[in-house]
Amino acid sequence: MKKNALILCLFFFILFPPCVYASFGISPSDFTFENIIPGETVEKEFLISRTESEKEARIVIEADVEGANQWIKVEPGVSFPILRGEKTKKMKVKVSIPEDAPLRNYEGFIVVKILEGEGTPGVSLVKGVGIAVNLITTKIEVNRLLVRKMEMPNVMKGDPIRLILTIENQGNKKSKPQKIEIKVYDIANNLLFEGEDLDFESIEPSLTKDITAEFKNNLIEGEYYAFVTVVFQDKPLREEKLVFNVKEKEESISEKTYDTGGKNYLIILYGLSFLVLIISLLVLKAFFISLKKKKMNNV
Amino acid sequence: MFKTLPIFFGFFLFSFVIARVNAQTVNVVVYVADIPHFTYGPLEDPESSVGLPTNAGEKIIFNAQAYDPESPSYYFIVCKTDEIISNAGHPPSCPQGMWCMSELTENGNNAKCEYMARIDDSEENDWFAFLCSFGTGYCSDSYQGSGSQGSPFYVNHPPEFISVTNNGSDYPSGLIVWSVKSFDPDVIGGRDRTKIFVCSSPSFSNGRCSDGVYCESELSSNNPTCSYRIPDIEKDNLHKAYVFLVDEHGMESQSSLQGVESSFGVNNIYPETMSLVLNQGRDINLFPNTKTLVKVTATVSDRNSCSQDEIKSVTASLYRSSVGYQGCKSIYQANNNYCYPSISCSLVEGELCEHPKDATLNYQCDIEVWYYADPTDKGTFFSTDDWKATLRVEDDNGFVSEREVSIGVEMNSLISFDLDSGIEYGELNIGQVIDPLSKETKIRSFSNVGLDAILYGTDLVNAGEYKISVENQRYALSKICFWDAFPLGKGMKYFDLDLKKPTKTFREKSIYWGIKVPENTVAGIYSGSNYLIAVKGDVSGW
C-alpha cells in the first residue's frame, strides 16, 4: 500500500514538477520625504532580494524623477553585482537637495533592474522594480523624533549606567532629545536615586542612530528597575520601564591569558635557543672532525 | 531580720539539767555544751534574687559549712519558717515546712541541699537555715544569709501564652507581623516582660530557635510582636512558622500554645514584561516567496522566581494594529496577512535563572512572517496602521500579564515578482501582424502589495544594422485586437496591471503581446529587450 502511494507521488512529480520561481524584489518600495528643507540630505536603505542565487547578476539603477535626477546618489553605485549565492543586497539611496532647489513636489521612480546573464535570442524580458519617489521641499521646520528602542545593558559595579536609545529623526532639522531622566528603583520598588543626562549627539534628518546616555552608578550588586523618560520639546517623548543588573567586577581573564601566553612563549623561546645551541655544537664538531681528517690526509 | 553576720567562735548554750531534786539537798549540775556554728554560708549558690530568679523546675542550691565541736557530723537544714525541731541521732525537721536538708555531713565539710523550684511556689520565698548536731541534736539559731545570695529566694514562673495572630500573607518584600497576647504572673520588681520567637521549625531549645528564625521580638511588658520581611524574590508558598514565648529570664511558656504553628503565605505576584521590542525597533522588510523571521525580545520579571516552574508559558502575538491583540489572541484567529498569534517564546541562549538572586530572564520569540503580510508603510491600504506585538506571560498560578510593545513598526511594502524570460514571437513574414495579441507572458507576484507596471523597450536589431522600431510591439491584458493594444515605447509608460495583492499564495496575471513586422524590414534574426518594472499599484486595484 505504502509502496503504491510512493509510486503515485513520484508519478505526480514527474508529470507536474514543482514550479521554482525566480522572483526578484525590493523592500520598502518608496522614497517619500514630505518636508525637506533645501540644503538638507535625506537617505533610506532598501533591501534587494532574489529567490534564485545560482548565478551572478547585475543590478542597474536608473532614476526618473523630473528635476531631481542629479541629486540622487546610490550606494554602492548605480550598477553593482549581486554575487552567486547572495540572495539579498542592501542599497542606500541618498538625496541631497541643493540650497536653491525650488519648493515643490518631485515625483517619479528609481528603477532597479536585475540583469541575469545574457539575453535570450528574440525579445528578452528584463525584470525590474520601481521605487516610488515623492520629495516635497519646504521651508517649514519640522522637529520630530521617534524612539524606536531603549536598552539598558547590565553594568559592572562602579561603571556608569548606560542607556542606549535607537532614535529616528523624522523631522527635517538636525535634532536630539532635550534630556533623558531616569529613576532607579530596587526590586522592591524603593526609589534609590534620580538622574538626568543632557549631553548626547544630534541626529541628522531621516537617519536612525543609537545614542547613549550615562548615569552615575553607586549601586551594589543586584537587580534594578529604571523608569526612563525621554524629554523632547518639553514633553515626554517616550517612557519605559527597563531592568538592568549590577554585577561584581571579575578578575580580568584576558590578563590571565596573557600571562599564560607569555610563559608559553618563553618556554618555546628557551626550547628553540637550546635547539640552536645543540645544532651549532654539532656543526662545530663536524667542522673540527673534517678539519682533523684534512690535516691527517695532508700528513 | 535574722540576716546578721555569722560569728565563728560559737555560742554557748547553757543547759540546766536538774538531775535530782532532794528536799534537803539540791545538787545542780550545769553542762555547758557547744552548738554547731556556720564557718561558711548559708547562701544560695547561684543566687536566686529578684534580678536572677530561679525558674520553676530548676534547682535552688543552698550551701554552708559548719563546725560542731560536740559531734563528728551535722545536718544543714533550710526551713520555711524560723522554727526547728532537733532530734539527737536523727535528722532535724521543720515544723512549718522545709525547703531542703543536707545529708549528714562530716564536721568541717561543706554541706549542700537543693530545692526544685515549683510552679506553685510563691514568687518570693523566705528561708531559714539551721545547723543541727547529729550527736547532741542541738541546732543552731536560724540564719538567713545575706545579700543577693541570702533569703529569700525567688521563683520565676512561666509566662502564659494566651493567643497569637499574624497578618496571614503578603507579597515579596512585604511584612508578616506576629502579635502574641501573653501574661506573666511575676510582679516583684515590676511585672516580668516577655518576648517571642518565630521559628521555621517546631524545635526550640535554650531560649533559641533550633533551626531558622523568622523573627524575634523585643522584650515587651505588653503583648510582644515581631515582624518578618519577605525577601524581594520569594516563591509563592505557605511557609510554616512556630511561635515561642519566653519571659525576660528566658523561661519558656508552658502553655499549650507554646510552639503553636502560625504559618504565613507569600502571595503570588503577577509576572511583568519589560523591554519589549519588536524586530529591534526597526521596520520589517520581507523576503519574497517565503517566510521572514521576525524577532520579539523581552525581559520577563517575576518576583516569585524566574524559574521555569514559576513561569509556565511565554507567548507572543504579532498583528496589524487595527486588528489589535483582541483580534489576534488565539490560534483560531491566525491569518498570515495580519495575525500571527500565540507563538511560543524561549529563553535567550545562555540565560539562566539564579533563584533567589534573579527575578528576570530574557526571552525571544521567533515569528515567521509570510511575504504577503499586510504592509503598513506609505501608499498602502493600511498606512495608518503599524504592526505590534503583545507578550503574554502566564505563571504557575494562572496569573497572566499581557503587554503590548510601546512602539509599533511598519511592515514595509515588498514588490517582488517572477516573469517569463522572453517573448517568443517565432518566425514572422515581412508585413505580418500578430493580431489579435497571442504571445502570452506570465507575471507572478510574490509581493505584499498590488502591482502595476512600467513598460518600455528597445528597438529590435539585426546584427546591429537593421532594426524594427520598438513601437511595432503592442501589449494588453487580454487577447485583444493588435490595433487596440498599447504600443510599447522607449520611454517608461505606466501600465495598470492591477495584479492583486497575494493573500494566500502568489497571484498571476498574463500580458499578451503582438508585433507588426514593417513592410520594409530586412529578413534576419532580430532581438531586443522589453523592460517590465513592477511598481506598487494604487490601493484601489489591490
Tab-separated table of C-alpha atoms in Angstrom, chain A residues 5-251:
chain	number	residue	atom	x	y	z
A	5	ALA	CA	1.487	5.575	-2.647
A	6	LEU	CA	5.165	6.339	-3.197
A	7	ILE	CA	4.970	5.373	-6.870
A	8	LEU	CA	1.881	7.564	-7.247
A	9	CYS	CA	3.729	10.530	-5.707
A	10	LEU	CA	6.732	10.033	-7.982
A	11	PHE	CA	4.456	9.813	-10.999
A	12	PHE	CA	2.741	13.018	-9.910
A	13	PHE	CA	6.022	14.868	-9.565
A	14	ILE	CA	7.261	13.627	-12.952
A	15	LEU	CA	4.057	14.805	-14.603
A	16	PHE	CA	3.785	18.058	-12.660
A	17	PRO	CA	7.198	19.148	-11.461
A	18	PRO	CA	7.031	21.736	-8.677
A	19	CYS	CA	7.497	25.210	-10.095
A	20	VAL	CA	10.549	27.102	-8.957
A	21	TYR	CA	10.040	30.780	-9.412
A	22	ALA	CA	12.911	33.170	-9.594
A	23	SER	CA	11.390	36.210	-8.058
A	24	PHE	CA	13.136	39.499	-7.694
A	25	GLY	CA	12.066	42.119	-5.212
A	26	ILE	CA	12.700	45.187	-3.162
A	27	SER	CA	11.525	46.424	0.192
A	28	PRO	CA	10.453	49.082	1.080
A	29	SER	CA	9.131	50.419	-2.188
A	30	ASP	CA	9.014	54.151	-1.733
A	31	PHE	CA	11.299	57.069	-1.114
A	32	THR	CA	8.978	59.628	0.385
A	33	PHE	CA	10.022	62.709	2.295
A	34	GLU	CA	7.360	65.312	2.626
A	35	ASN	CA	9.229	68.070	4.430
A	36	ILE	CA	12.720	68.582	3.100
A	37	ILE	CA	14.436	71.895	3.595
A	38	PRO	CA	16.686	72.733	0.634
A	39	GLY	CA	20.269	72.132	1.622
A	40	GLU	CA	19.390	69.001	3.582
A	41	THR	CA	20.235	65.415	2.706
A	42	VAL	CA	17.853	62.527	3.249
A	43	GLU	CA	18.568	58.857	2.913
A	44	LYS	CA	16.874	55.499	3.120
A	45	GLU	CA	18.008	51.917	2.997
A	46	PHE	CA	16.458	49.260	0.760
A	47	LEU	CA	16.731	45.515	0.683
A	48	ILE	CA	17.060	43.949	-2.732
A	49	SER	CA	16.172	40.256	-2.739
A	50	ARG	CA	16.003	37.349	-5.107
A	51	THR	CA	14.959	33.748	-4.558
A	52	GLU	CA	17.356	32.176	-7.033
A	53	SER	CA	21.007	32.830	-6.430
A	54	GLU	CA	22.603	30.227	-8.714
A	55	LYS	CA	24.098	32.846	-10.992
A	56	GLU	CA	25.761	36.157	-10.518
A	57	ALA	CA	23.593	39.028	-11.693
A	58	ARG	CA	23.980	42.747	-12.054
A	59	ILE	CA	21.816	45.388	-10.505
A	60	VAL	CA	21.366	48.506	-12.598
A	61	ILE	CA	19.690	51.588	-11.223
A	62	GLU	CA	18.124	54.445	-13.112
A	63	ALA	CA	16.389	57.457	-11.682
A	64	ASP	CA	13.437	59.005	-13.419
A	65	VAL	CA	12.442	61.868	-11.144
A	66	GLU	CA	11.862	65.028	-13.029
A	67	GLY	CA	14.090	67.830	-11.819
A	68	ALA	CA	15.822	65.705	-9.195
A	69	ASN	CA	17.788	63.018	-11.038
A	70	GLN	CA	21.069	64.801	-10.403
A	71	TRP	CA	20.503	64.902	-6.660
A	72	ILE	CA	20.071	61.158	-6.295
A	73	LYS	CA	23.030	59.064	-5.284
A	74	VAL	CA	23.018	55.329	-4.719
A	75	GLU	CA	25.327	53.268	-2.566
A	76	PRO	CA	27.115	51.073	-3.571
A	77	GLY	CA	26.596	52.639	-7.009
A	78	VAL	CA	24.215	52.711	-9.970
A	79	SER	CA	25.494	49.365	-11.135
A	80	PHE	CA	26.794	46.632	-8.905
A	81	PRO	CA	26.910	42.867	-8.921
A	82	ILE	CA	24.857	40.539	-6.799
A	83	LEU	CA	27.126	37.564	-6.439
A	84	ARG	CA	26.409	33.909	-6.808
A	85	GLY	CA	24.922	32.646	-3.561
A	86	GLU	CA	23.829	36.136	-2.491
A	87	LYS	CA	20.096	36.382	-2.020
A	88	THR	CA	19.932	39.854	-0.578
A	89	LYS	CA	21.788	43.076	-1.058
A	90	LYS	CA	21.418	46.337	0.791
A	91	MET	CA	21.230	49.565	-1.125
A	92	LYS	CA	21.126	53.102	0.169
A	93	VAL	CA	19.571	55.998	-1.681
A	94	LYS	CA	20.726	59.484	-0.705
A	95	VAL	CA	19.184	62.657	-1.988
A	96	SER	CA	20.906	65.982	-1.382
A	97	ILE	CA	18.593	68.869	-2.113
A	98	PRO	CA	20.501	71.934	-3.324
A	99	GLU	CA	20.074	75.157	-1.346
A	100	ASP	CA	18.395	76.817	-4.329
A	101	ALA	CA	16.018	74.000	-5.184
A	102	PRO	CA	12.534	75.277	-5.980
A	103	LEU	CA	9.911	74.455	-3.379
A	104	ARG	CA	7.662	71.841	-4.983
A	105	ASN	CA	6.939	68.159	-5.335
A	106	TYR	CA	9.448	65.947	-7.087
A	107	GLU	CA	7.854	62.690	-8.166
A	108	GLY	CA	8.984	59.743	-10.197
A	109	PHE	CA	10.650	56.382	-9.887
A	110	ILE	CA	14.004	54.947	-9.157
A	111	VAL	CA	14.134	51.818	-11.284
A	112	VAL	CA	16.139	48.872	-10.039
A	113	LYS	CA	16.729	46.289	-12.761
A	114	ILE	CA	18.298	42.909	-12.486
A	115	LEU	CA	20.292	41.657	-15.469
A	116	GLU	CA	20.666	37.917	-15.235
A	117	GLY	CA	23.175	36.568	-17.725
A	118	GLU	CA	22.976	37.029	-21.486
A	119	GLY	CA	19.682	37.908	-23.094
A	120	THR	CA	17.782	35.246	-24.983
A	121	PRO	CA	17.597	35.477	-28.769
A	122	GLY	CA	14.499	37.370	-29.783
A	123	VAL	CA	12.792	39.626	-27.300
A	124	SER	CA	14.015	39.172	-23.776
A	125	LEU	CA	12.050	40.402	-20.814
A	126	VAL	CA	14.058	42.225	-18.191
A	127	LYS	CA	12.734	42.418	-14.657
A	128	GLY	CA	12.858	45.498	-12.555
A	129	VAL	CA	11.177	47.094	-9.607
A	130	GLY	CA	10.297	50.736	-9.214
A	131	ILE	CA	10.820	52.728	-6.051
A	132	ALA	CA	8.205	55.464	-5.991
A	133	VAL	CA	9.864	58.788	-5.241
A	134	ASN	CA	7.964	61.642	-3.692
A	135	LEU	CA	10.023	64.527	-2.383
A	136	ILE	CA	8.395	67.703	-1.143
A	137	THR	CA	10.618	70.654	-0.430
A	138	THR	CA	9.546	73.190	2.140
A	139	LYS	CA	10.867	75.952	4.355
A	140	ILE	CA	8.788	74.938	7.341
A	141	GLU	CA	10.885	73.301	10.018
A	142	VAL	CA	9.621	70.008	11.384
A	143	ASN	CA	11.045	68.581	14.594
A	144	ARG	CA	10.037	65.014	15.100
A	145	LEU	CA	11.886	62.182	16.780
A	146	LEU	CA	10.830	58.582	17.183
A	147	VAL	CA	12.423	56.482	19.891
A	148	ARG	CA	12.477	53.086	18.284
A	149	LYS	CA	14.240	51.131	21.007
A	150	MET	CA	15.574	51.524	24.532
A	151	GLU	CA	18.102	49.230	26.040
A	152	MET	CA	19.865	49.221	29.379
A	153	PRO	CA	22.718	46.722	29.432
A	154	ASN	CA	23.981	45.160	32.634
A	155	VAL	CA	26.859	47.041	34.209
A	156	MET	CA	29.804	46.252	36.404
A	157	LYS	CA	29.806	47.712	39.895
A	158	GLY	CA	31.097	51.279	39.773
A	159	ASP	CA	30.798	51.622	35.996
A	160	PRO	CA	28.287	54.169	34.736
A	161	ILE	CA	24.765	53.005	33.961
A	162	ARG	CA	24.280	53.172	30.193
A	163	LEU	CA	21.051	53.708	28.359
A	164	ILE	CA	21.169	53.049	24.632
A	165	LEU	CA	18.417	54.666	22.602
A	166	THR	CA	17.711	53.964	18.953
A	167	ILE	CA	16.184	57.182	17.664
A	168	GLU	CA	14.940	58.075	14.221
A	169	ASN	CA	14.859	61.712	13.191
A	170	GLN	CA	11.600	62.006	11.272
A	171	GLY	CA	11.830	65.775	11.060
A	172	ASN	CA	13.834	67.943	8.718
A	173	LYS	CA	16.322	69.502	11.145
A	174	LYS	CA	19.245	68.045	12.995
A	175	SER	CA	17.787	67.155	16.366
A	176	LYS	CA	18.232	65.334	19.655
A	177	PRO	CA	16.255	64.710	22.837
A	178	GLN	CA	16.212	67.606	25.274
A	179	LYS	CA	17.085	65.355	28.167
A	180	ILE	CA	16.789	61.847	29.450
A	181	GLU	CA	15.640	61.271	33.001
A	182	ILE	CA	15.905	58.077	34.949
A	183	LYS	CA	14.560	56.973	38.283
A	184	VAL	CA	16.250	53.884	39.618
A	185	TYR	CA	14.373	51.549	41.937
A	186	ASP	CA	15.393	48.423	43.720
A	187	ILE	CA	13.463	45.279	43.094
A	188	ALA	CA	11.100	46.086	45.965
A	189	ASN	CA	10.224	49.342	44.181
A	190	ASN	CA	12.055	51.638	46.577
A	191	LEU	CA	13.337	54.717	44.799
A	192	LEU	CA	17.126	54.787	45.075
A	193	PHE	CA	18.100	57.786	43.007
A	194	GLU	CA	17.176	60.009	40.128
A	195	GLY	CA	19.401	61.267	37.381
A	196	GLU	CA	19.370	63.019	34.065
A	197	ASP	CA	21.628	63.347	31.065
A	198	LEU	CA	21.630	66.250	28.641
A	199	ASP	CA	24.728	65.513	26.686
A	200	PHE	CA	24.354	63.416	23.553
A	201	GLU	CA	24.943	63.902	19.872
A	202	SER	CA	22.351	65.162	17.407
A	203	ILE	CA	20.816	63.071	14.672
A	204	GLU	CA	20.585	64.188	11.056
A	205	PRO	CA	17.155	64.200	9.368
A	206	SER	CA	15.957	60.833	8.081
A	207	LEU	CA	18.659	58.960	9.994
A	208	THR	CA	18.245	56.395	12.717
A	209	LYS	CA	21.037	56.403	15.244
A	210	ASP	CA	21.972	54.866	18.552
A	211	ILE	CA	22.701	57.435	21.225
A	212	THR	CA	23.981	56.644	24.683
A	213	ALA	CA	23.121	58.378	27.918
A	214	GLU	CA	25.205	57.710	31.011
A	215	PHE	CA	24.401	57.960	34.693
A	216	LYS	CA	26.470	57.595	37.842
A	217	ASN	CA	26.363	54.222	39.445
A	218	ASN	CA	26.816	53.752	43.175
A	219	LEU	CA	24.718	50.642	43.289
A	220	ILE	CA	25.696	47.397	44.871
A	221	GLU	CA	25.376	44.093	43.052
A	222	GLY	CA	21.772	43.253	42.271
A	223	GLU	CA	18.806	43.725	40.023
A	224	TYR	CA	17.239	47.148	39.498
A	225	TYR	CA	14.467	48.849	37.599
A	226	ALA	CA	14.790	52.133	35.805
A	227	PHE	CA	11.920	54.335	34.730
A	228	VAL	CA	13.222	56.201	31.750
A	229	THR	CA	11.665	59.351	30.323
A	230	VAL	CA	12.921	60.810	27.076
A	231	VAL	CA	12.029	64.501	27.041
A	232	PHE	CA	11.724	66.315	23.733
A	233	GLN	CA	10.395	69.836	23.295
A	234	ASP	CA	9.445	69.972	26.987
A	235	LYS	CA	7.226	66.914	26.688
A	236	PRO	CA	7.835	63.261	27.430
A	237	LEU	CA	8.503	61.617	24.108
A	238	ARG	CA	8.664	58.109	25.459
A	239	GLU	CA	8.565	56.478	28.866
A	240	GLU	CA	9.644	52.973	29.576
A	241	LYS	CA	10.420	50.692	32.496
A	242	LEU	CA	13.651	48.807	31.987
A	243	VAL	CA	15.537	46.311	34.046
A	244	PHE	CA	19.282	46.010	34.499
A	245	ASN	CA	21.776	44.198	36.704
A	246	VAL	CA	24.796	45.475	38.523
A	247	LYS	CA	27.440	42.783	38.635
A	248	GLU	CA	30.584	42.341	40.631
A	249	LYS	CA	33.748	43.057	38.707
A	250	GLU	CA	35.599	39.882	37.918
A	251	GLU	CA	39.306	39.439	37.613
